[in-house]
Amino acid sequence: MCGIAGIIHRNGAGDIGTEMTAMLQSLKHRGPDSTGFAVYGSAGSNEYVMRFMVAEQEDLTKGYEIHDEVKRRRAEVDKRLTGLGVNITEKVDATEYAFRYRFTFDGDMRKMADFVEDVEGTEILSLGSALELIKDLGDATTVADQYKLQGFKGTHAIGHTRMATESDVDIRSAHPYWAYPYNDISVVHNGQLTNYWIMRREMERKNFRFQSSCDSELIAVYLADKLESGVDLETAMHQSIDELDGVFTYLVATNDSLGMAKDVMAAKPMVLYESDDLVAMASEEVAIRQVLPQEIDTVDPYDREVRVWRN
Amino acid sequence: MAKLETDDHVSHEMGLHTEQLTGRTQQRFFDLEESDNLLYPEAPDVDFNKRAEVDAAEMEISEINLKIRSLMAEGYGSIVIKNPLARHSLGVGILSRLNLTFEGSLGYFGVGLIDGPNVRVTGRVGWSCAENMMAGTVVVEKNAGSTFGAAIRGGDLVCKGDVGSRTGIDQKGGTIIVGGRTGAFSGFMMQRGRMVVLGDAGKNLGDSMYDGTIFVGGKIEDLGVDAVEGEMTELDKAWLERKLKMYGLEAPNGVENMTKIVAGKQLWNYDNLEPSEKKIVL
């Protein structure tokens, strides 16, 4: 089933970490397997933030040597980053297996991403100047507490509660997905894509990589491909409605925008609240009411509807 | 005990030749008194002048529903639920007369499976409001989500704002009124009853409908399989005027300019066709 939610403050930053945690926690019944957040803080000048993991949470319960292996993998990532001339300014150990690095780098970002992900068990969860992508097993409160997300200030966020259907219960299959290799773009999705394999093969022929077998990752990669070719976000989203087959509602966020798209059948839910200060949306209104407890006017977007808001 | 008889002549005059309006939960368009008298054997004897207010802000969903039941058992006939906070499955399964007001919005599956109460929601409702409703009235003051009135069998279900997609999917009776716009696939597989949309209707309106009637005041994006335009009769107009007036609504361009959609009845005979004929129909 899955639950998705998005929020954007139109006049400056808000407490998006706490807000998105509350919204996603209220959607736990739509997907208790994993929870993910894509939060957008203030972009640092010439600085990037990279969230990455070197193992699945589940891996840490297997064998006696995995803890040393995790350390070895991280050391290898550090070595490769240094070798490429990446200047790491801050390192945060979110968990034993997931990390947050802030750095400056003038080189080829895609090459750097590929080189890092070449390390066994390593996946870049997000890369950009404003985006930080956090996802792990458990409900929203569990993940937010684990990654100290409560109190995170930023302009906008999207999030996802996952009920695993066609792929595994692991971090790799959890949403959001970073739109590799495009900086600062993330996607969450509720639905099923029926032309997943055809589209995936098409993208792989274009040299895009897939880290999971989750159809939602395809949307992120699809949008990245469009954006790389110069298509603007809104146009790319309109095109996605015709080219992605299946039933879906998805949210996409960039460093300054938040968008939503609904398929031709309008088969998956979305409730939308919009004001001059704030736009909030979710699979169920109960999530919006976590940040707007007063009576509000909400609408259901219709089939083929694409909306984009900027802060 | 109420008399149970068919309104065949009325149905025929409105172009519904197959409709048999029998049974206590079927719509009785012109005899409101009859439905007033229909009661389940153990229905609580409520007094509409006895009023209770419940602040549901800190209550669990099941607590709220049980509270409504316990108040009805105590004879309260007018119950106001404050702060429903868009939570799901509130006010479901009420099988007797009751004036029930929600001051605020409901989430999914609000007031489903009801048979008799008069419900007013001052906010909006989420997906599947009044699913399988059998009798009574539900009036939603703001917007509604998708599958509004799915499979309803009787009663009046009214949303004064816009409604999502698949409104009245599998409608088996009763009346659905939408004050604004309705989304795609409204009236999908409709089998009986009436739907009135004062605004625009999305694509595939009335797709695969077997029977029933859809009236649209605005633009229709396109019709679904086997949905065709019908001829508006004087009885249709009179019925529309009366029904809309009951809920303080008006057709923007007058009821005489509404479009009537009925089943082409090619699919209606589907089960009687030879396989070769089915191919032609489809």
Coordinates of C-alpha atoms in Angstrom, one line a residue:
Chain A
M1 CA 0.0 0.0 0.0
C2 CA 2.7 2.5 1.1
G3 CA 2.2 6.1 2.3
I4 CA 3.8 9.2 0.9
A5 CA 3.9 12.7 2.2
G6 CA 5.4 16.1 1.2
I7 CA 5.7 19.5 2.7
I8 CA 7.1 22.8 1.5
H9 CA 7.4 26.1 3.4
R10 CA 7.1 28.9 0.9
N11 CA 8.6 31.6 3.0
G12 CA 11.8 30.3 4.5
A13 CA 12.7 27.3 6.6
G14 CA 10.6 25.3 8.9
D15 CA 10.9 22.4 11.3
I16 CA 10.7 19.9 8.5
G17 CA 12.4 17.1 10.4
T18 CA 9.8 17.0 13.1
E19 CA 6.9 17.8 10.7
M20 CA 7.8 15.0 8.3
T21 CA 8.3 12.5 11.2
A22 CA 4.8 13.3 12.6
M23 CA 3.3 13.0 9.1
L24 CA 4.9 9.7 8.3
Q25 CA 4.2 8.3 11.8
S26 CA 0.5 8.8 11.2
L27 CA 0.8 6.8 8.0
K28 CA 2.5 3.9 9.6
H29 CA -0.5 1.7 9.0
R30 CA 0.1 2.1 5.2
G31 CA 3.6 0.6 5.5
P32 CA 5.4 -0.5 8.6
D33 CA 8.5 -2.1 6.9
S34 CA 10.7 1.0 6.4
T35 CA 10.6 4.7 6.5
G36 CA 12.5 7.3 4.5
F37 CA 13.0 11.0 4.5
A38 CA 14.4 13.4 1.9
V39 CA 14.9 16.7 3.7
Y40 CA 16.2 19.9 2.1
G41 CA 18.3 22.2 4.3
S42 CA 20.1 25.3 3.3
A43 CA 22.5 24.8 0.5
G44 CA 26.1 25.5 1.6
S45 CA 28.3 27.5 -0.7
N46 CA 30.4 25.1 -2.8
E47 CA 29.7 22.3 -0.3
Y48 CA 28.0 19.0 -0.9
V49 CA 26.4 16.6 1.5
M50 CA 26.6 12.9 0.9
R51 CA 24.6 10.3 2.8
F52 CA 25.8 6.8 2.2
M53 CA 25.7 3.3 3.7
V54 CA 28.2 0.5 3.5
A55 CA 25.9 -2.3 4.7
E56 CA 22.3 -3.1 5.3
Q57 CA 21.0 -3.0 8.8
E58 CA 20.3 -6.7 8.6
D59 CA 23.9 -7.5 7.6
L60 CA 25.1 -6.3 11.0
T61 CA 23.3 -9.3 12.6
K62 CA 25.2 -11.8 10.5
G63 CA 28.6 -13.2 11.4
Y64 CA 31.4 -12.0 13.7
E65 CA 33.5 -10.3 11.0
I66 CA 30.9 -7.9 9.6
H67 CA 31.8 -5.1 12.0
D68 CA 35.4 -5.2 10.8
E69 CA 34.2 -5.5 7.2
V70 CA 32.0 -2.4 7.7
K71 CA 35.0 -0.5 8.9
R72 CA 37.1 -1.7 6.0
R73 CA 34.5 -0.6 3.5
R74 CA 34.2 2.8 5.0
A75 CA 38.0 3.2 5.0
E76 CA 38.0 2.2 1.4
V77 CA 35.4 4.9 0.6
D78 CA 37.5 7.5 2.5
K79 CA 40.6 6.4 0.6
R80 CA 38.8 6.7 -2.8
L81 CA 37.3 10.1 -2.0
T82 CA 40.7 11.4 -0.9
G83 CA 42.3 10.0 -4.0
L84 CA 39.8 11.9 -6.2
G85 CA 40.6 15.1 -4.4
V86 CA 37.5 15.3 -2.4
N87 CA 38.0 17.7 0.6
I88 CA 35.9 16.2 3.4
T89 CA 35.0 19.0 6.0
E90 CA 32.7 17.0 8.3
K91 CA 31.9 13.3 9.0
V92 CA 29.0 12.1 11.0
D93 CA 28.4 8.5 11.9
A94 CA 24.6 8.3 11.8
T95 CA 24.8 4.5 12.6
E96 CA 27.5 1.9 12.4
Y97 CA 26.7 1.4 8.7
A98 CA 25.3 4.8 7.5
F99 CA 27.2 8.1 7.3
R100 CA 26.9 11.7 6.4
Y101 CA 29.8 13.5 4.8
R102 CA 30.1 17.2 4.0
F103 CA 32.7 18.0 1.4
T104 CA 33.9 20.3 -1.3
F105 CA 34.8 18.9 -4.7
D106 CA 35.4 20.4 -8.1
G107 CA 35.7 17.2 -10.1
D108 CA 33.3 14.9 -12.0
M109 CA 30.5 14.1 -9.5
R110 CA 29.2 11.2 -11.5
K111 CA 32.6 9.6 -11.7
M112 CA 33.0 10.1 -8.0
A113 CA 29.6 8.5 -7.2
D114 CA 30.4 5.5 -9.4
F115 CA 33.8 5.1 -7.7
V116 CA 32.3 5.2 -4.2
E117 CA 29.5 2.8 -5.1
D118 CA 32.1 0.4 -6.5
V119 CA 33.1 -0.4 -2.9
E120 CA 31.3 -3.6 -1.9
G121 CA 28.0 -3.1 -0.1
T122 CA 28.2 0.7 -0.6
E123 CA 25.3 2.8 -1.8
I124 CA 25.1 6.6 -2.0
L125 CA 21.7 7.4 -0.6
S126 CA 21.9 11.1 -1.6
L127 CA 24.2 13.6 -3.0
G128 CA 23.7 17.3 -3.3
S129 CA 24.0 20.7 -1.7
A130 CA 20.7 20.8 0.0
L131 CA 19.3 17.2 0.0
E132 CA 19.8 14.7 2.8
L133 CA 18.2 11.4 2.4
I134 CA 17.7 9.2 5.4
K135 CA 16.0 5.8 5.3
D136 CA 16.0 2.7 7.4
L137 CA 13.9 -0.1 8.7
G138 CA 11.1 0.6 11.2
D139 CA 8.5 3.4 11.6
A140 CA 9.1 7.1 11.3
T141 CA 9.8 7.8 15.0
T142 CA 12.3 4.9 15.1
V143 CA 14.2 6.1 12.1
A144 CA 14.0 9.8 13.0
D145 CA 15.4 9.1 16.5
Q146 CA 18.1 6.8 15.1
Y147 CA 19.3 9.5 12.7
K148 CA 18.5 12.5 15.0
L149 CA 16.2 14.0 12.5
Q150 CA 13.9 15.7 14.9
G151 CA 14.6 19.4 14.8
F152 CA 16.1 19.4 11.3
K153 CA 15.4 22.8 9.8
G154 CA 14.8 23.2 6.1
T155 CA 12.5 24.4 3.4
H156 CA 10.8 21.2 2.2
A157 CA 10.8 17.4 2.5
I158 CA 9.2 14.3 1.1
G159 CA 8.8 11.0 2.9
H160 CA 7.6 7.4 2.6
T161 CA 6.3 4.6 4.7
R162 CA 6.8 1.3 2.9
M163 CA 4.8 -1.9 2.7
A164 CA 7.1 -4.2 0.8
T165 CA 5.3 -6.0 -2.0
E166 CA 7.6 -6.8 -4.9
S167 CA 11.1 -6.4 -3.4
D168 CA 12.9 -7.0 -0.1
V169 CA 12.6 -5.4 3.3
D170 CA 15.9 -3.6 3.3
I171 CA 17.3 -0.1 3.1
R172 CA 18.1 -0.5 -0.5
S173 CA 14.4 -1.0 -1.4
A174 CA 13.2 1.7 0.9
H175 CA 12.2 5.1 -0.4
P176 CA 13.0 7.9 -1.2
Y177 CA 15.3 7.4 -4.1
W178 CA 18.0 9.8 -5.1
A179 CA 17.8 10.6 -8.8
Y180 CA 21.3 9.3 -9.6
P181 CA 23.5 11.1 -10.7
Y182 CA 21.5 14.3 -10.5
N183 CA 22.2 16.4 -7.5
D184 CA 19.5 17.2 -5.0
I185 CA 16.6 15.2 -6.6
S186 CA 14.6 12.6 -4.7
V187 CA 11.4 10.7 -5.4
V188 CA 8.8 8.8 -3.3
H189 CA 6.1 6.7 -4.9
N190 CA 2.9 4.9 -4.1
G191 CA 1.8 2.4 -6.8
Q192 CA 3.1 -0.2 -9.3
L193 CA 4.9 0.4 -12.6
T194 CA 4.0 -2.4 -15.1
N195 CA 6.6 -1.5 -17.7
Y196 CA 9.4 -1.5 -15.1
W197 CA 11.7 -3.9 -16.8
I198 CA 11.4 -2.5 -20.3
M199 CA 12.1 1.0 -19.0
R200 CA 14.9 -0.2 -16.7
R201 CA 16.7 -1.9 -19.6
E202 CA 16.3 1.3 -21.6
M203 CA 17.9 3.3 -18.8
E204 CA 20.7 0.8 -18.2
R205 CA 21.6 1.1 -21.9
K206 CA 22.0 4.8 -21.2
N207 CA 24.5 3.8 -18.5
F208 CA 22.3 4.5 -15.5
R209 CA 22.8 2.3 -12.6
F210 CA 20.0 0.6 -10.4
Q211 CA 20.7 -0.3 -6.8
S212 CA 17.5 -2.0 -6.2
S213 CA 14.8 -4.0 -7.9
C214 CA 12.1 -1.6 -6.7
D215 CA 10.1 0.0 -9.4
S216 CA 10.1 3.3 -7.6
E217 CA 13.8 3.7 -8.3
L218 CA 12.9 3.8 -12.0
I219 CA 10.9 7.1 -11.5
A220 CA 14.0 8.8 -10.0
V221 CA 16.3 7.5 -12.7
Y222 CA 13.7 8.3 -15.4
L223 CA 13.5 11.9 -14.2
A224 CA 17.2 12.2 -13.9
D225 CA 17.6 11.2 -17.5
K226 CA 15.0 13.8 -18.6
L227 CA 16.7 16.5 -16.6
E228 CA 20.1 15.6 -17.8
S229 CA 18.8 16.0 -21.4
G230 CA 17.6 19.5 -20.6
V231 CA 13.9 19.0 -20.0
D232 CA 12.5 21.0 -17.1
L233 CA 11.1 19.2 -14.2
E234 CA 7.4 20.0 -14.8
T235 CA 7.6 18.9 -18.5
A236 CA 9.5 15.7 -17.4
M237 CA 6.7 14.9 -15.0
H238 CA 4.0 15.4 -17.6
Q239 CA 5.9 13.1 -20.0
S240 CA 6.2 10.5 -17.2
I241 CA 2.5 10.1 -17.1
D242 CA 2.4 8.9 -20.6
E243 CA 5.7 6.9 -20.5
L244 CA 5.4 5.2 -17.2
D245 CA 2.8 2.5 -17.3
G246 CA 0.8 1.5 -14.2
V247 CA -0.9 3.1 -11.3
F248 CA 1.0 5.6 -9.4
T249 CA 1.2 8.8 -7.4
Y250 CA 4.6 10.1 -6.9
L251 CA 6.3 13.1 -5.3
V252 CA 9.6 14.6 -6.5
A253 CA 11.7 17.2 -4.8
T254 CA 14.7 19.3 -6.0
N255 CA 16.8 21.9 -4.2
D256 CA 14.0 24.5 -4.5
S257 CA 10.9 22.6 -5.6
L258 CA 8.4 20.0 -4.7
G259 CA 6.2 18.3 -7.3
M260 CA 3.5 15.7 -7.5
A261 CA 2.1 13.6 -10.4
K262 CA -0.8 11.3 -10.7
D263 CA -1.4 8.6 -13.3
V264 CA -4.1 8.4 -15.9
M265 CA -6.4 6.4 -13.7
A266 CA -6.0 8.5 -10.5
A267 CA -5.9 5.1 -8.8
K268 CA -3.6 6.0 -5.9
P269 CA -4.6 8.5 -3.3
M270 CA -3.3 12.0 -2.6
V271 CA -4.8 14.8 -0.5
L272 CA -3.5 18.3 -0.9
Y273 CA -3.5 21.4 1.2
E274 CA -2.3 24.7 -0.2
S275 CA -1.8 28.1 1.4
D276 CA 0.4 31.1 0.8
D277 CA 2.8 29.9 3.5
L278 CA 2.7 26.2 3.3
V279 CA 1.8 23.3 1.0
A280 CA 1.3 19.9 2.5
M281 CA 0.2 16.7 0.8
A282 CA -0.1 13.0 1.8
S283 CA -1.8 9.8 1.0
E284 CA -4.3 10.5 3.8
E285 CA -5.4 13.8 5.3
V286 CA -4.7 12.5 8.7
A287 CA -1.0 13.1 8.0
I288 CA -1.5 16.7 7.0
R289 CA -3.4 17.2 10.2
Q290 CA -0.3 16.4 12.2
V291 CA 1.1 19.7 11.1
L292 CA -2.2 21.6 10.6
P293 CA -4.5 20.3 13.4
Q294 CA -7.1 23.0 12.7
E295 CA -9.9 22.6 10.1
I296 CA -8.5 23.1 6.7
D297 CA -9.7 22.9 3.1
T298 CA -8.1 20.0 1.2
V299 CA -8.6 18.6 -2.3
D300 CA -7.8 15.4 -4.2
P301 CA -5.8 16.0 -7.3
Y302 CA -7.3 14.4 -10.4
D303 CA -5.9 12.0 -13.0
R304 CA -2.9 13.2 -15.1
E305 CA -2.5 16.1 -12.7
V306 CA 1.0 17.5 -12.3
R307 CA 1.7 20.3 -9.7
V308 CA 5.0 21.9 -8.8
W309 CA 5.6 24.4 -6.0
R310 CA 8.7 26.4 -5.4
N311 CA 10.0 28.0 -2.2
Chain B
M1 CA -44.9 -1.5 9.4
A2 CA -44.2 0.2 6.1
K3 CA -45.8 -1.1 2.9
L4 CA -43.3 -2.6 0.5
E5 CA -44.2 -2.2 -3.1
T6 CA -42.5 -1.4 -6.4
D7 CA -42.4 1.9 -8.2
D8 CA -42.2 0.4 -11.6
H9 CA -44.2 3.1 -13.3
V10 CA -41.9 5.8 -12.0
S11 CA -38.8 3.9 -13.0
H12 CA -40.2 3.3 -16.5
E13 CA -41.0 7.0 -16.9
M14 CA -37.5 7.8 -16.1
G15 CA -36.2 5.4 -18.6
L16 CA -35.1 2.6 -16.2
H17 CA -37.0 -0.4 -17.5
T18 CA -35.1 -2.9 -15.5
E19 CA -35.2 -1.3 -12.1
Q20 CA -37.3 -3.0 -9.5
L21 CA -37.4 -0.8 -6.4
T22 CA -38.2 -3.4 -3.8
G23 CA -36.9 -4.1 -0.4
R24 CA -36.4 -1.8 2.6
T25 CA -33.0 -0.6 1.6
Q26 CA -33.9 0.5 -1.9
Q27 CA -34.5 4.1 -2.8
R28 CA -38.2 5.2 -2.4
F29 CA -38.1 8.4 -4.3
F30 CA -41.5 9.7 -3.6
D31 CA -42.5 8.3 -0.3
L32 CA -40.2 9.7 2.5
E33 CA -42.6 8.6 5.2
E34 CA -42.1 5.0 4.4
S35 CA -38.4 5.1 5.0
D36 CA -39.0 6.9 8.2
N37 CA -40.9 3.9 9.6
L38 CA -38.3 1.3 8.7
L39 CA -36.5 0.0 11.8
Y40 CA -34.3 -2.9 12.7
P41 CA -35.8 -5.1 15.4
E42 CA -33.3 -4.0 18.1
A43 CA -32.8 -0.4 16.9
P44 CA -32.5 2.0 19.8
D45 CA -35.5 4.2 20.5
V46 CA -33.8 7.6 20.1
D47 CA -35.3 11.0 20.8
F48 CA -34.1 13.6 18.3
N49 CA -34.6 16.3 20.9
K50 CA -32.1 14.6 23.2
R51 CA -28.7 16.0 22.1
A52 CA -25.1 15.1 23.1
E53 CA -21.8 16.5 22.1
V54 CA -18.6 14.5 22.1
D55 CA -15.1 16.0 21.8
A56 CA -13.2 13.3 20.0
A57 CA -9.8 15.0 19.9
E58 CA -8.2 12.6 22.4
M59 CA -10.3 9.5 21.6
E60 CA -9.4 6.4 19.6
I61 CA -11.5 5.6 16.5
S62 CA -13.1 2.6 18.1
E63 CA -13.8 4.6 21.2
I64 CA -15.6 7.3 19.2
N65 CA -17.8 4.7 17.4
L66 CA -18.6 2.9 20.6
K67 CA -19.5 6.2 22.2
I68 CA -22.0 6.9 19.4
R69 CA -23.6 3.5 20.0
S70 CA -23.8 4.0 23.8
L71 CA -25.4 7.4 23.4
M72 CA -27.9 5.9 21.0
A73 CA -28.7 3.2 23.6
E74 CA -29.3 5.9 26.1
G75 CA -31.8 7.5 23.7
Y76 CA -29.8 10.3 22.3
G77 CA -31.1 11.1 18.8
S78 CA -28.9 14.0 18.0
I79 CA -25.2 13.5 18.4
V80 CA -22.4 16.0 17.5
I81 CA -18.8 14.8 17.2
K82 CA -16.3 17.6 17.5
N83 CA -12.7 17.3 16.3
P84 CA -12.9 14.1 14.2
L85 CA -9.5 15.2 12.8
A86 CA -9.9 13.4 9.5
R87 CA -9.6 10.0 11.1
H88 CA -10.8 6.9 9.3
S89 CA -13.9 4.7 9.7
L90 CA -15.9 7.0 11.9
G91 CA -19.7 6.7 12.2
V92 CA -19.8 3.3 10.4
G93 CA -22.5 0.7 10.6
I94 CA -25.3 2.8 12.1
L95 CA -28.5 0.9 11.3
S96 CA -31.2 3.2 12.7
R97 CA -32.4 6.8 12.7
L98 CA -30.0 9.3 14.2
N99 CA -29.0 12.9 13.5
L100 CA -25.3 12.7 13.5
T101 CA -23.0 15.7 12.9
F102 CA -19.3 15.7 12.5
E103 CA -17.8 19.1 13.1
G104 CA -14.7 18.7 11.0
S105 CA -13.4 16.3 8.4
L106 CA -13.5 12.5 8.1
G107 CA -10.8 10.3 6.7
Y108 CA -11.3 7.1 4.7
F109 CA -14.4 4.9 4.9
G110 CA -16.5 7.5 6.9
V111 CA -20.1 6.6 7.6
G112 CA -19.9 3.3 5.6
L113 CA -22.6 0.6 5.8
I114 CA -25.2 2.9 7.3
D115 CA -28.9 2.3 7.1
G116 CA -31.0 5.2 8.2
P117 CA -29.1 8.1 9.9
N118 CA -29.0 11.7 8.8
V119 CA -25.4 12.6 8.8
R120 CA -23.8 16.0 8.2
V121 CA -20.1 16.5 7.8
T122 CA -19.0 20.2 8.1
G123 CA -15.5 19.5 6.6
R124 CA -14.4 17.1 3.9
V125 CA -14.3 13.3 3.6
G126 CA -11.6 11.0 2.4
W127 CA -11.9 8.0 0.1
S128 CA -14.9 5.7 0.1
C129 CA -17.3 7.8 2.1
A130 CA -20.7 6.1 2.8
E131 CA -19.6 2.9 1.0
N132 CA -22.5 0.5 0.9
M133 CA -24.9 3.0 2.4
M134 CA -28.4 1.6 2.4
A135 CA -30.7 4.4 3.6
G136 CA -30.6 7.9 5.2
T137 CA -28.8 11.0 4.1
V138 CA -25.2 12.1 4.2
V139 CA -24.3 15.7 3.5
V140 CA -20.7 16.8 3.1
E141 CA -20.2 20.5 3.1
K142 CA -16.7 20.6 1.5
N143 CA -14.8 18.2 -0.8
A144 CA -14.7 14.4 -1.0
G145 CA -12.0 11.9 -2.0
S146 CA -12.3 9.1 -4.5
T147 CA -14.9 6.2 -4.6
F148 CA -17.4 8.5 -3.0
G149 CA -20.6 6.4 -2.4
A150 CA -19.0 3.2 -3.7
A151 CA -21.7 0.5 -4.0
I152 CA -24.4 2.5 -2.3
R153 CA -27.8 0.9 -2.3
G154 CA -30.1 3.7 -1.1
G155 CA -30.4 7.0 0.6
D156 CA -29.1 10.4 -0.5
L157 CA -25.3 11.1 -0.5
V158 CA -24.4 14.7 -1.1
C159 CA -21.1 16.4 -1.5
K160 CA -21.3 20.2 -2.0
G161 CA -17.8 20.5 -3.2
D162 CA -15.5 18.6 -5.6
V163 CA -15.2 14.8 -5.6
G164 CA -12.3 12.5 -6.7
S165 CA -12.4 9.7 -9.2
R166 CA -14.7 6.7 -9.4
T167 CA -17.6 8.4 -7.7
G168 CA -20.5 5.9 -7.3
I169 CA -18.5 2.9 -8.6
D170 CA -20.8 -0.1 -8.5
Q171 CA -23.8 2.1 -7.4
K172 CA -26.8 -0.1 -6.8
G173 CA -29.4 2.4 -5.8
G174 CA -29.9 5.7 -4.0
T175 CA -28.8 9.2 -5.1
I176 CA -25.4 10.7 -5.2
I177 CA -25.2 14.5 -5.7
V178 CA -22.0 16.3 -6.4
G179 CA -22.1 20.1 -6.1
G180 CA -18.8 20.6 -8.0
R181 CA -16.7 18.4 -10.3
T182 CA -16.3 14.6 -10.3
G183 CA -13.2 12.7 -11.4
A184 CA -12.6 9.9 -14.0
F185 CA -14.6 6.7 -14.1
S186 CA -17.5 8.1 -12.2
G187 CA -20.5 5.8 -12.4
F188 CA -18.2 2.9 -13.3
M189 CA -20.3 -0.3 -13.4
M190 CA -23.3 1.5 -12.1
Q191 CA -26.3 -0.8 -11.7
R192 CA -29.1 1.3 -10.4
G193 CA -29.9 4.7 -8.8
R194 CA -29.1 8.2 -9.8
M195 CA -26.0 10.4 -9.8
V196 CA -26.2 14.2 -10.2
V197 CA -23.1 16.1 -11.0
L198 CA -23.5 19.9 -11.1
G199 CA -20.0 20.6 -12.4
D200 CA -17.8 18.8 -14.9
A201 CA -17.3 15.0 -15.1
G202 CA -14.0 13.4 -15.9
K203 CA -13.2 10.8 -18.5
N204 CA -15.0 7.5 -18.9
L205 CA -18.2 8.6 -17.3
G206 CA -20.6 5.7 -16.8
D207 CA -18.2 3.1 -18.1
S208 CA -19.8 -0.3 -18.3
M209 CA -23.0 0.9 -16.5
Y210 CA -25.8 -1.6 -16.5
D211 CA -28.6 0.8 -15.5
G212 CA -29.2 3.9 -13.5
T213 CA -29.0 7.5 -14.6
I214 CA -26.3 10.2 -14.5
F215 CA -27.2 13.9 -14.8
V216 CA -24.3 16.3 -15.5
G217 CA -24.5 20.0 -15.4
G218 CA -21.0 20.8 -16.7
K219 CA -18.8 19.4 -19.4
I220 CA -18.2 15.7 -19.8
E221 CA -14.7 14.8 -20.7
D222 CA -15.8 11.6 -22.4
L223 CA -18.2 8.7 -22.0
G224 CA -17.1 5.2 -21.0
V225 CA -18.0 2.0 -22.8
D226 CA -21.8 1.6 -23.3
A227 CA -22.7 4.9 -21.7
V228 CA -25.0 7.0 -24.0
E229 CA -26.9 10.2 -23.8
G230 CA -30.5 9.8 -22.9
E231 CA -33.5 12.0 -23.4
M232 CA -34.3 14.4 -20.5
T233 CA -38.0 14.0 -19.6
E234 CA -40.2 16.4 -17.7
L235 CA -40.2 13.9 -14.8
D236 CA -36.4 14.0 -14.7
K237 CA -36.5 17.8 -14.5
A238 CA -39.1 17.8 -11.8
W239 CA -37.1 15.2 -9.8
L240 CA -33.9 17.1 -10.2
E241 CA -35.5 20.4 -9.1
R242 CA -36.9 18.8 -6.1
K243 CA -33.8 16.8 -5.1
L244 CA -31.4 19.8 -5.5
K245 CA -33.8 22.1 -3.6
M246 CA -33.8 19.7 -0.7
Y247 CA -30.0 20.3 -0.3
G248 CA -29.9 23.9 -1.2
L249 CA -28.2 23.3 -4.5
E250 CA -28.9 24.6 -8.0
A251 CA -27.8 23.5 -11.4
P252 CA -25.6 26.3 -12.7
N253 CA -27.4 26.4 -16.1
G254 CA -30.7 25.1 -15.0
V255 CA -31.8 21.4 -14.8
E256 CA -33.2 21.7 -18.3
N257 CA -29.7 22.1 -19.7
M258 CA -28.2 19.2 -17.8
T259 CA -27.0 16.1 -19.8
K260 CA -28.6 12.8 -19.0
I261 CA -26.5 9.7 -19.4
V262 CA -27.9 6.2 -19.4
A263 CA -26.7 2.7 -20.3
G264 CA -26.7 1.8 -24.0
K265 CA -27.6 -1.7 -22.7
Q266 CA -25.3 -3.4 -25.1
L267 CA -23.2 -4.8 -22.2
W268 CA -26.4 -5.1 -20.2
N269 CA -27.3 -8.2 -22.3
Y270 CA -23.8 -9.5 -22.2
D271 CA -24.6 -12.7 -20.3
N272 CA -27.3 -13.6 -22.9
L273 CA -25.0 -13.3 -25.9
E274 CA -23.3 -16.0 -27.8
P275 CA -19.5 -15.7 -27.7
S276 CA -19.4 -14.5 -31.3
E277 CA -21.9 -11.7 -30.4
K278 CA -19.9 -10.7 -27.3
K279 CA -16.9 -9.9 -29.6
I280 CA -19.1 -7.6 -31.7
V281 CA -20.4 -5.8 -28.6
L282 CA -16.9 -5.4 -27.1

